[in-house]
Amino acid sequence: MSSTPANVATHTAGTVCDLVGNTPLVEIQRLREGVADGVKIYAKLEGFNPGGSVKDRAAWNMLKHGLDEGSLAPGKTILDSTSGNTGIALAMVGAALGFPVTLVMPANVSIERKRVVTAYGATPVYSDPLEGSDGALLMCREMYEAEPDKWFKPDQYFNEANPEAHFLTTGPEIWEQTDGAITHFVASIGTGGTVMGTGRYLKSQNKAVQVIAIEPDDAFHGIEGLKHMESSIVPGIFKEQELDSKIGVATDDAYDMVYDVAASEGMLVGQSSGAALCGALEVARQLDEGLLVVIFPDFGDRYLSTNLWMGWKNRKQTRKQ
Ligand SMILES: Cc1ncc(COP(=O)(O)O)c(C=O)c1O
C-alpha cells in the first residue's frame, strides 16, 4: 500500500476546478504590420484552461454561487443553452462536482464540441441550427419553465457571476502580468462576460484603460461563439455604455487571421481569437505607444471539422489572387 506524503496537498489540485485561470500572456511578435515600435500586443491564451476555453472561468464561478446560495443542491440537474464552450465548461465542472448536466445547443455546433460534452457525461439537446444561439436560449427557457424544480439554470446571459468571474480572476491576472502597464483591453463578445468583468476590474485600477469589444460585422456570420448584438437578444449582463468602443470584424478576415496566427506566431487558435486580433490590430495601428492585451478564448483544434479548416485555405488563396 502506498503512503501519502504529508505535504502532498501543496503540490496537487483538490479538483480540476482549482486549475481554472492563471493563463499565460504571449507577445504577438510578427503580425504587427503598420504598428509603431512603441506599441506592444499580448494575447492571453485561454485555451490553457482545463476545459480548453475562457468559459471555464464563468462556469466555475456560476456553479460556485449556486452551491453557496443553495440553489444548486443534490438532486438538481444543471441546464443551460450554450454555443459550445460554456457547455464543455459546465460539463467538466459538473462532472468534477458530481452533478448531471443537460445542454441545449444549435444542432450545427462542431462535432468535436458535441463529442467532448458527451464524453464528460452531459446530455445534449439540439435546437434549430437556423435559429442560432437565440433558438437554443428560447428552447432552454421553455424546458426550465416546464419543470423549474428539476433544474439549476446558471443562465450565463443574465447571471452576474459570469462577469464577476472575470472581475475576480482575468482582470487581476492581466493587471499583474503587465505590471499595471496595460492601456487597451480587447475581447470578443459572446455573452459579454469576459469584456464586461475584465474591463470593470482594469478600469477600477486605472480609469484610463480603454475597453474594446469585438463582434461579427454581420448577423449571418461564421465566427462560432460570438454574437452580433444588433440582431441578437442582448444579454442582460452586457452593458454597452461601459465600453469605450465596439469593432465589427468580417468572418473572412477572422478566418484569414487564424491561419496567419498559426503560421506566423505558432499559435493554433479559434475563429473568435482571429476576430479579436483583427480588432486589436485596428486599434494598435492608431497608436504611437501602448500595451494592448487581447483575449484568445480557445485553441483551434476544437474547430478542425468546421468550414474554417475544410477548404478555407484554398478559398483564401483564390480570394487573394
Ligand atoms: C469561442 C468563443 N469566443 C469568445 C466567447 C466570448 O466570451 P463571453 O461569453 O465571455 O463574451 C465565447 C463565449 O461563448 C466563445 O465560445
Short mmCIF file of C-alpha atoms and ligand atoms in Angstrom, two decimals:
data_model
loop_
_atom_site.label_atom_id
_atom_site.label_comp_id
_atom_site.label_asym_id
_atom_site.label_seq_id
_atom_site.Cartn_x
_atom_site.Cartn_y
_atom_site.Cartn_z
CA MET A 1 0.00 0.00 0.00
CA SER A 2 1.42 3.43 -0.89
CA SER A 3 1.51 6.15 1.72
CA THR A 4 0.66 9.80 1.04
CA PRO A 5 3.47 12.25 1.81
CA ALA A 6 2.41 14.88 4.37
CA ASN A 7 2.95 17.87 2.06
CA VAL A 8 1.13 16.40 -0.96
CA ALA A 9 -1.70 18.98 -0.71
CA THR A 10 0.70 21.82 -1.52
CA HIS A 11 1.69 20.15 -4.80
CA THR A 12 -1.71 18.96 -6.06
CA ALA A 13 -5.12 20.36 -7.01
CA GLY A 14 -8.22 19.41 -4.99
CA THR A 15 -10.31 19.12 -8.17
CA VAL A 16 -9.78 20.10 -11.79
CA CYS A 17 -11.75 23.31 -10.98
CA ASP A 18 -8.75 24.55 -8.97
CA LEU A 19 -6.80 24.66 -12.24
CA VAL A 20 -9.11 27.24 -13.86
CA GLY A 21 -7.38 30.55 -14.67
CA ASN A 22 -3.78 31.74 -14.39
CA THR A 23 -3.35 31.51 -18.15
CA PRO A 24 -0.24 32.90 -19.90
CA LEU A 25 0.22 36.16 -21.82
CA VAL A 26 2.27 35.83 -25.03
CA GLU A 27 3.57 38.70 -27.13
CA ILE A 28 2.43 38.96 -30.76
CA GLN A 29 5.83 39.27 -32.42
CA ARG A 30 5.35 39.19 -36.20
CA LEU A 31 1.75 40.07 -37.03
CA ARG A 32 2.27 43.77 -36.46
CA GLU A 33 2.26 45.36 -39.91
CA GLY A 34 1.65 49.10 -39.54
CA VAL A 35 2.05 49.01 -35.75
CA ALA A 36 4.50 51.51 -34.16
CA ASP A 37 7.51 50.15 -32.22
CA GLY A 38 6.16 51.74 -29.04
CA VAL A 39 3.05 49.56 -29.16
CA LYS A 40 3.08 46.03 -27.72
CA ILE A 41 0.34 43.46 -28.20
CA TYR A 42 -0.07 40.46 -25.88
CA ALA A 43 -2.50 37.59 -26.28
CA LYS A 44 -3.98 35.84 -23.24
CA LEU A 45 -4.18 32.17 -24.12
CA GLU A 46 -7.41 30.95 -22.54
CA GLY A 47 -7.09 27.59 -24.26
CA PHE A 48 -4.81 26.65 -21.35
CA ASN A 49 -7.80 26.37 -19.02
CA PRO A 50 -8.56 22.72 -18.11
CA GLY A 51 -11.75 22.63 -20.22
CA GLY A 52 -9.94 24.38 -23.05
CA SER A 53 -11.56 27.84 -23.03
CA VAL A 54 -12.22 31.14 -21.31
CA LYS A 55 -15.67 29.84 -20.35
CA ASP A 56 -14.24 27.61 -17.60
CA ARG A 57 -13.96 30.76 -15.50
CA ALA A 58 -17.63 31.73 -15.83
CA ALA A 59 -18.91 28.15 -15.43
CA TRP A 60 -16.93 27.54 -12.26
CA ASN A 61 -17.97 30.85 -10.69
CA MET A 62 -21.67 30.42 -11.58
CA LEU A 63 -21.78 26.91 -10.08
CA LYS A 64 -19.86 28.09 -7.00
CA HIS A 65 -22.52 30.79 -6.48
CA GLY A 66 -25.28 28.20 -6.89
CA LEU A 67 -23.67 25.95 -4.26
CA ASP A 68 -23.16 28.87 -1.86
CA GLU A 69 -26.78 30.06 -2.26
CA GLY A 70 -28.18 26.50 -2.08
CA SER A 71 -29.93 26.75 -5.48
CA LEU A 72 -27.53 24.05 -6.72
CA ALA A 73 -28.01 21.09 -4.40
CA PRO A 74 -28.04 17.27 -4.67
CA GLY A 75 -30.92 16.08 -6.90
CA LYS A 76 -30.66 19.04 -9.31
CA THR A 77 -29.54 18.81 -12.93
CA ILE A 78 -27.52 21.68 -14.40
CA LEU A 79 -29.25 23.10 -17.53
CA ASP A 80 -28.09 25.83 -19.90
CA SER A 81 -28.06 26.91 -23.51
CA THR A 82 -24.63 27.22 -25.00
CA SER A 83 -22.84 27.71 -28.27
CA GLY A 84 -20.33 25.15 -27.14
CA ASN A 85 -17.52 26.33 -24.89
CA THR A 86 -19.80 27.08 -21.93
CA GLY A 87 -21.35 23.67 -22.39
CA ILE A 88 -17.96 22.00 -22.26
CA ALA A 89 -17.04 24.05 -19.20
CA LEU A 90 -20.32 23.25 -17.40
CA ALA A 91 -19.99 19.57 -18.33
CA MET A 92 -16.44 19.49 -16.94
CA VAL A 93 -17.19 21.35 -13.70
CA GLY A 94 -20.49 19.45 -13.26
CA ALA A 95 -18.64 16.13 -13.61
CA ALA A 96 -15.95 17.22 -11.16
CA LEU A 97 -18.62 18.24 -8.61
CA GLY A 98 -20.81 15.16 -9.23
CA PHE A 99 -23.86 16.86 -10.86
CA PRO A 100 -25.67 15.73 -14.06
CA VAL A 101 -25.68 18.31 -16.89
CA THR A 102 -28.13 18.88 -19.79
CA LEU A 103 -27.11 21.29 -22.57
CA VAL A 104 -29.23 22.90 -25.30
CA MET A 105 -27.16 23.86 -28.35
CA PRO A 106 -27.78 24.62 -32.04
CA ALA A 107 -27.55 21.35 -33.99
CA ASN A 108 -24.77 22.74 -36.19
CA VAL A 109 -22.10 23.26 -33.50
CA SER A 110 -18.91 21.43 -34.35
CA ILE A 111 -18.78 17.65 -33.95
CA GLU A 112 -15.76 18.00 -31.65
CA ARG A 113 -17.86 20.04 -29.23
CA LYS A 114 -20.73 17.55 -29.25
CA ARG A 115 -18.33 14.67 -28.61
CA VAL A 116 -16.45 16.41 -25.83
CA VAL A 117 -19.66 17.33 -23.99
CA THR A 118 -20.90 13.76 -24.27
CA ALA A 119 -17.56 12.43 -23.07
CA TYR A 120 -17.93 14.44 -19.86
CA GLY A 121 -21.26 12.64 -19.36
CA ALA A 122 -23.56 15.56 -20.25
CA THR A 123 -26.82 15.12 -22.21
CA PRO A 124 -27.05 17.31 -25.36
CA VAL A 125 -30.41 18.62 -26.65
CA TYR A 126 -30.29 20.12 -30.14
CA SER A 127 -32.16 23.27 -31.25
CA ASP A 128 -32.84 24.51 -34.79
CA PRO A 129 -29.50 25.46 -36.38
CA LEU A 130 -31.18 28.24 -38.38
CA GLU A 131 -32.17 29.97 -35.14
CA GLY A 132 -28.58 30.09 -33.83
CA SER A 133 -27.80 30.72 -30.17
CA ASP A 134 -31.08 32.60 -29.65
CA GLY A 135 -33.03 29.46 -30.65
CA ALA A 136 -31.09 27.43 -28.05
CA LEU A 137 -31.73 30.12 -25.45
CA LEU A 138 -35.51 30.07 -26.04
CA MET A 139 -35.74 26.25 -26.05
CA CYS A 140 -33.77 26.10 -22.81
CA ARG A 141 -36.10 28.68 -21.23
CA GLU A 142 -39.14 26.55 -22.19
CA MET A 143 -37.56 23.41 -20.69
CA TYR A 144 -36.82 25.25 -17.46
CA GLU A 145 -40.32 26.74 -17.18
CA ALA A 146 -41.94 23.32 -17.74
CA GLU A 147 -40.06 21.77 -14.74
CA PRO A 148 -38.45 24.52 -12.65
CA ASP A 149 -37.70 22.27 -9.64
CA LYS A 150 -35.70 19.81 -11.71
CA TRP A 151 -33.07 22.21 -12.93
CA PHE A 152 -30.31 24.52 -11.82
CA LYS A 153 -30.02 27.02 -14.65
CA PRO A 154 -26.86 29.14 -14.45
CA ASP A 155 -28.23 31.38 -17.26
CA GLN A 156 -24.90 32.75 -18.40
CA TYR A 157 -26.52 35.62 -20.35
CA PHE A 158 -28.17 37.08 -17.25
CA ASN A 159 -26.03 35.78 -14.36
CA GLU A 160 -23.76 38.42 -12.80
CA ALA A 161 -21.49 35.61 -11.56
CA ASN A 162 -20.38 35.33 -15.22
CA PRO A 163 -18.75 38.80 -15.49
CA GLU A 164 -17.80 38.54 -11.82
CA ALA A 165 -15.58 35.54 -12.67
CA HIS A 166 -13.53 37.86 -14.88
CA PHE A 167 -13.59 40.71 -12.36
CA LEU A 168 -12.14 38.30 -9.79
CA THR A 169 -9.65 36.41 -11.98
CA THR A 170 -8.99 37.54 -15.59
CA GLY A 171 -8.73 41.23 -14.68
CA PRO A 172 -6.33 40.83 -11.74
CA GLU A 173 -4.20 38.34 -13.71
CA ILE A 174 -3.78 40.81 -16.60
CA TRP A 175 -3.08 43.70 -14.25
CA GLU A 176 -0.36 41.69 -12.52
CA GLN A 177 1.09 40.17 -15.71
CA THR A 178 1.51 43.65 -17.27
CA ASP A 179 2.68 45.31 -14.03
CA GLY A 180 -0.26 47.69 -14.40
CA ALA A 181 1.04 48.97 -17.75
CA ILE A 182 -1.95 47.82 -19.85
CA THR A 183 -3.51 50.68 -21.87
CA HIS A 184 -6.08 48.79 -24.01
CA PHE A 185 -8.10 45.63 -23.39
CA VAL A 186 -9.69 43.85 -26.38
CA ALA A 187 -12.14 40.92 -26.14
CA SER A 188 -14.78 39.41 -28.39
CA ILE A 189 -18.42 39.23 -27.26
CA GLY A 190 -20.39 36.02 -26.75
CA THR A 191 -22.33 36.74 -23.57
CA GLY A 192 -20.12 39.76 -22.90
CA GLY A 193 -18.94 38.28 -19.58
CA THR A 194 -15.24 38.50 -20.42
CA VAL A 195 -15.23 42.06 -21.74
CA MET A 196 -17.53 43.43 -19.01
CA GLY A 197 -15.91 41.80 -15.95
CA THR A 198 -12.29 42.17 -17.04
CA GLY A 199 -12.91 45.72 -18.29
CA ARG A 200 -14.54 46.69 -14.98
CA TYR A 201 -11.58 45.40 -12.97
CA LEU A 202 -8.98 47.09 -15.19
CA LYS A 203 -10.87 50.41 -15.04
CA SER A 204 -11.10 50.08 -11.24
CA GLN A 205 -7.28 50.03 -11.22
CA ASN A 206 -6.79 52.71 -13.90
CA LYS A 207 -9.75 54.62 -15.34
CA ALA A 208 -7.75 55.39 -18.48
CA VAL A 209 -7.60 51.74 -19.66
CA GLN A 210 -9.61 51.54 -22.89
CA VAL A 211 -12.01 48.61 -23.13
CA ILE A 212 -12.85 47.49 -26.66
CA ALA A 213 -15.38 44.79 -27.63
CA ILE A 214 -15.20 42.81 -30.87
CA GLU A 215 -18.30 41.46 -32.62
CA PRO A 216 -19.05 39.94 -36.04
CA ASP A 217 -19.85 42.71 -38.54
CA ASP A 218 -22.92 40.88 -39.81
CA ALA A 219 -25.89 38.95 -38.43
CA PHE A 220 -25.08 35.98 -40.70
CA HIS A 221 -21.52 35.26 -39.65
CA GLY A 222 -19.36 32.18 -39.17
CA ILE A 223 -17.49 33.12 -36.00
CA GLU A 224 -18.54 30.40 -33.58
CA GLY A 225 -19.12 31.64 -30.03
CA LEU A 226 -19.74 35.29 -30.94
CA LYS A 227 -22.90 37.43 -31.05
CA HIS A 228 -23.81 40.24 -33.43
CA MET A 229 -25.54 42.44 -30.87
CA GLU A 230 -27.87 44.46 -33.09
CA SER A 231 -29.58 41.33 -34.44
CA SER A 232 -29.49 39.27 -31.21
CA ILE A 233 -31.26 39.05 -27.88
CA VAL A 234 -28.93 41.35 -25.91
CA PRO A 235 -27.58 39.55 -22.81
CA GLY A 236 -28.68 41.14 -19.53
CA ILE A 237 -25.06 41.26 -18.33
CA PHE A 238 -23.90 43.22 -21.40
CA LYS A 239 -23.76 46.98 -20.68
CA GLU A 240 -22.59 48.64 -23.87
CA GLN A 241 -22.36 52.05 -22.19
CA GLU A 242 -19.39 50.79 -20.11
CA LEU A 243 -17.31 50.11 -23.24
CA ASP A 244 -15.05 52.65 -24.90
CA SER A 245 -15.73 51.20 -28.35
CA LYS A 246 -17.03 48.21 -30.28
CA ILE A 247 -15.50 47.00 -33.55
CA GLY A 248 -17.18 44.78 -36.15
CA VAL A 249 -14.97 42.17 -37.88
CA ALA A 250 -15.80 40.26 -41.08
CA THR A 251 -15.85 36.46 -40.90
CA ASP A 252 -13.39 36.22 -43.86
CA ASP A 253 -10.88 38.43 -42.06
CA ALA A 254 -11.23 36.48 -38.81
CA TYR A 255 -10.66 33.17 -40.65
CA ASP A 256 -7.64 34.51 -42.54
CA MET A 257 -6.18 35.76 -39.28
CA VAL A 258 -6.49 32.30 -37.70
CA TYR A 259 -4.18 30.94 -40.44
CA ASP A 260 -1.80 33.88 -40.02
CA VAL A 261 -1.59 33.46 -36.22
CA ALA A 262 -0.83 29.76 -36.62
CA ALA A 263 1.82 30.21 -39.34
CA SER A 264 3.43 33.43 -38.07
CA GLU A 265 3.15 33.15 -34.29
CA GLY A 266 2.95 29.39 -33.73
CA MET A 267 -0.44 29.57 -32.02
CA LEU A 268 -3.35 27.49 -33.32
CA VAL A 269 -6.43 29.36 -32.07
CA GLY A 270 -10.17 29.55 -32.75
CA GLN A 271 -12.10 31.94 -35.01
CA SER A 272 -13.04 34.32 -32.21
CA SER A 273 -9.33 34.78 -31.42
CA GLY A 274 -8.75 35.65 -35.09
CA ALA A 275 -11.57 38.22 -34.90
CA ALA A 276 -10.20 39.67 -31.66
CA LEU A 277 -6.71 40.09 -33.11
CA CYS A 278 -8.12 41.79 -36.25
CA GLY A 279 -9.79 44.31 -33.93
CA ALA A 280 -6.70 44.68 -31.72
CA LEU A 281 -4.52 45.43 -34.77
CA GLU A 282 -7.03 48.04 -35.95
CA VAL A 283 -6.70 49.78 -32.57
CA ALA A 284 -2.91 49.30 -32.37
CA ARG A 285 -2.33 50.95 -35.77
CA GLN A 286 -3.84 54.19 -34.49
CA LEU A 287 -1.38 54.45 -31.55
CA ASP A 288 2.22 55.65 -31.09
CA GLU A 289 2.60 53.95 -27.72
CA GLY A 290 0.59 51.45 -25.76
CA LEU A 291 0.24 47.96 -24.31
CA LEU A 292 -2.71 46.02 -25.65
CA VAL A 293 -3.99 42.76 -24.21
CA VAL A 294 -6.26 40.68 -26.42
CA ILE A 295 -8.15 37.59 -25.27
CA PHE A 296 -7.69 34.39 -27.32
CA PRO A 297 -10.74 32.46 -25.96
CA ASP A 298 -9.74 28.95 -27.10
CA PHE A 299 -7.46 26.83 -29.31
CA GLY A 300 -8.13 25.90 -32.92
CA ASP A 301 -8.16 22.12 -32.62
CA ARG A 302 -11.76 22.45 -31.39
CA TYR A 303 -12.78 23.52 -34.92
CA LEU A 304 -10.85 21.17 -37.20
CA SER A 305 -14.05 19.79 -38.79
CA THR A 306 -15.60 23.22 -39.45
CA ASN A 307 -15.61 25.47 -42.54
CA LEU A 308 -12.59 27.27 -41.18
CA TRP A 309 -10.35 24.29 -41.93
CA MET A 310 -12.37 22.38 -44.55
CA GLY A 311 -11.16 24.16 -47.67
CA TRP A 312 -10.80 27.67 -46.27
CA LYS A 313 -7.11 27.89 -47.12
CA ASN A 314 -7.94 27.33 -50.79
CA ARG A 315 -10.69 29.91 -50.67
CA LYS A 316 -8.24 32.36 -49.14
CA GLN A 317 -5.68 31.79 -51.91
CA THR A 318 -8.38 32.20 -54.56
CA ARG A 319 -9.64 35.39 -52.97
CA LYS A 320 -6.20 36.96 -52.78
CA GLN A 321 -5.21 36.29 -56.39
C1 LIG B 1 -15.09 30.76 -28.89
C2 LIG B 1 -15.61 31.84 -28.02
N1 LIG B 1 -15.04 33.04 -28.10
C3 LIG B 1 -15.47 34.07 -27.35
C4 LIG B 1 -16.51 33.94 -26.47
C5 LIG B 1 -16.96 35.15 -25.69
O1 LIG B 1 -16.93 35.05 -24.31
P1 LIG B 1 -18.00 35.78 -23.42
O2 LIG B 1 -19.20 34.90 -23.31
O3 LIG B 1 -17.30 35.95 -22.10
O4 LIG B 1 -18.35 37.09 -24.06
C6 LIG B 1 -17.14 32.71 -26.35
C7 LIG B 1 -18.29 32.53 -25.45
O5 LIG B 1 -19.16 31.76 -25.57
C8 LIG B 1 -16.67 31.63 -27.14
O6 LIG B 1 -17.25 30.41 -27.08
#
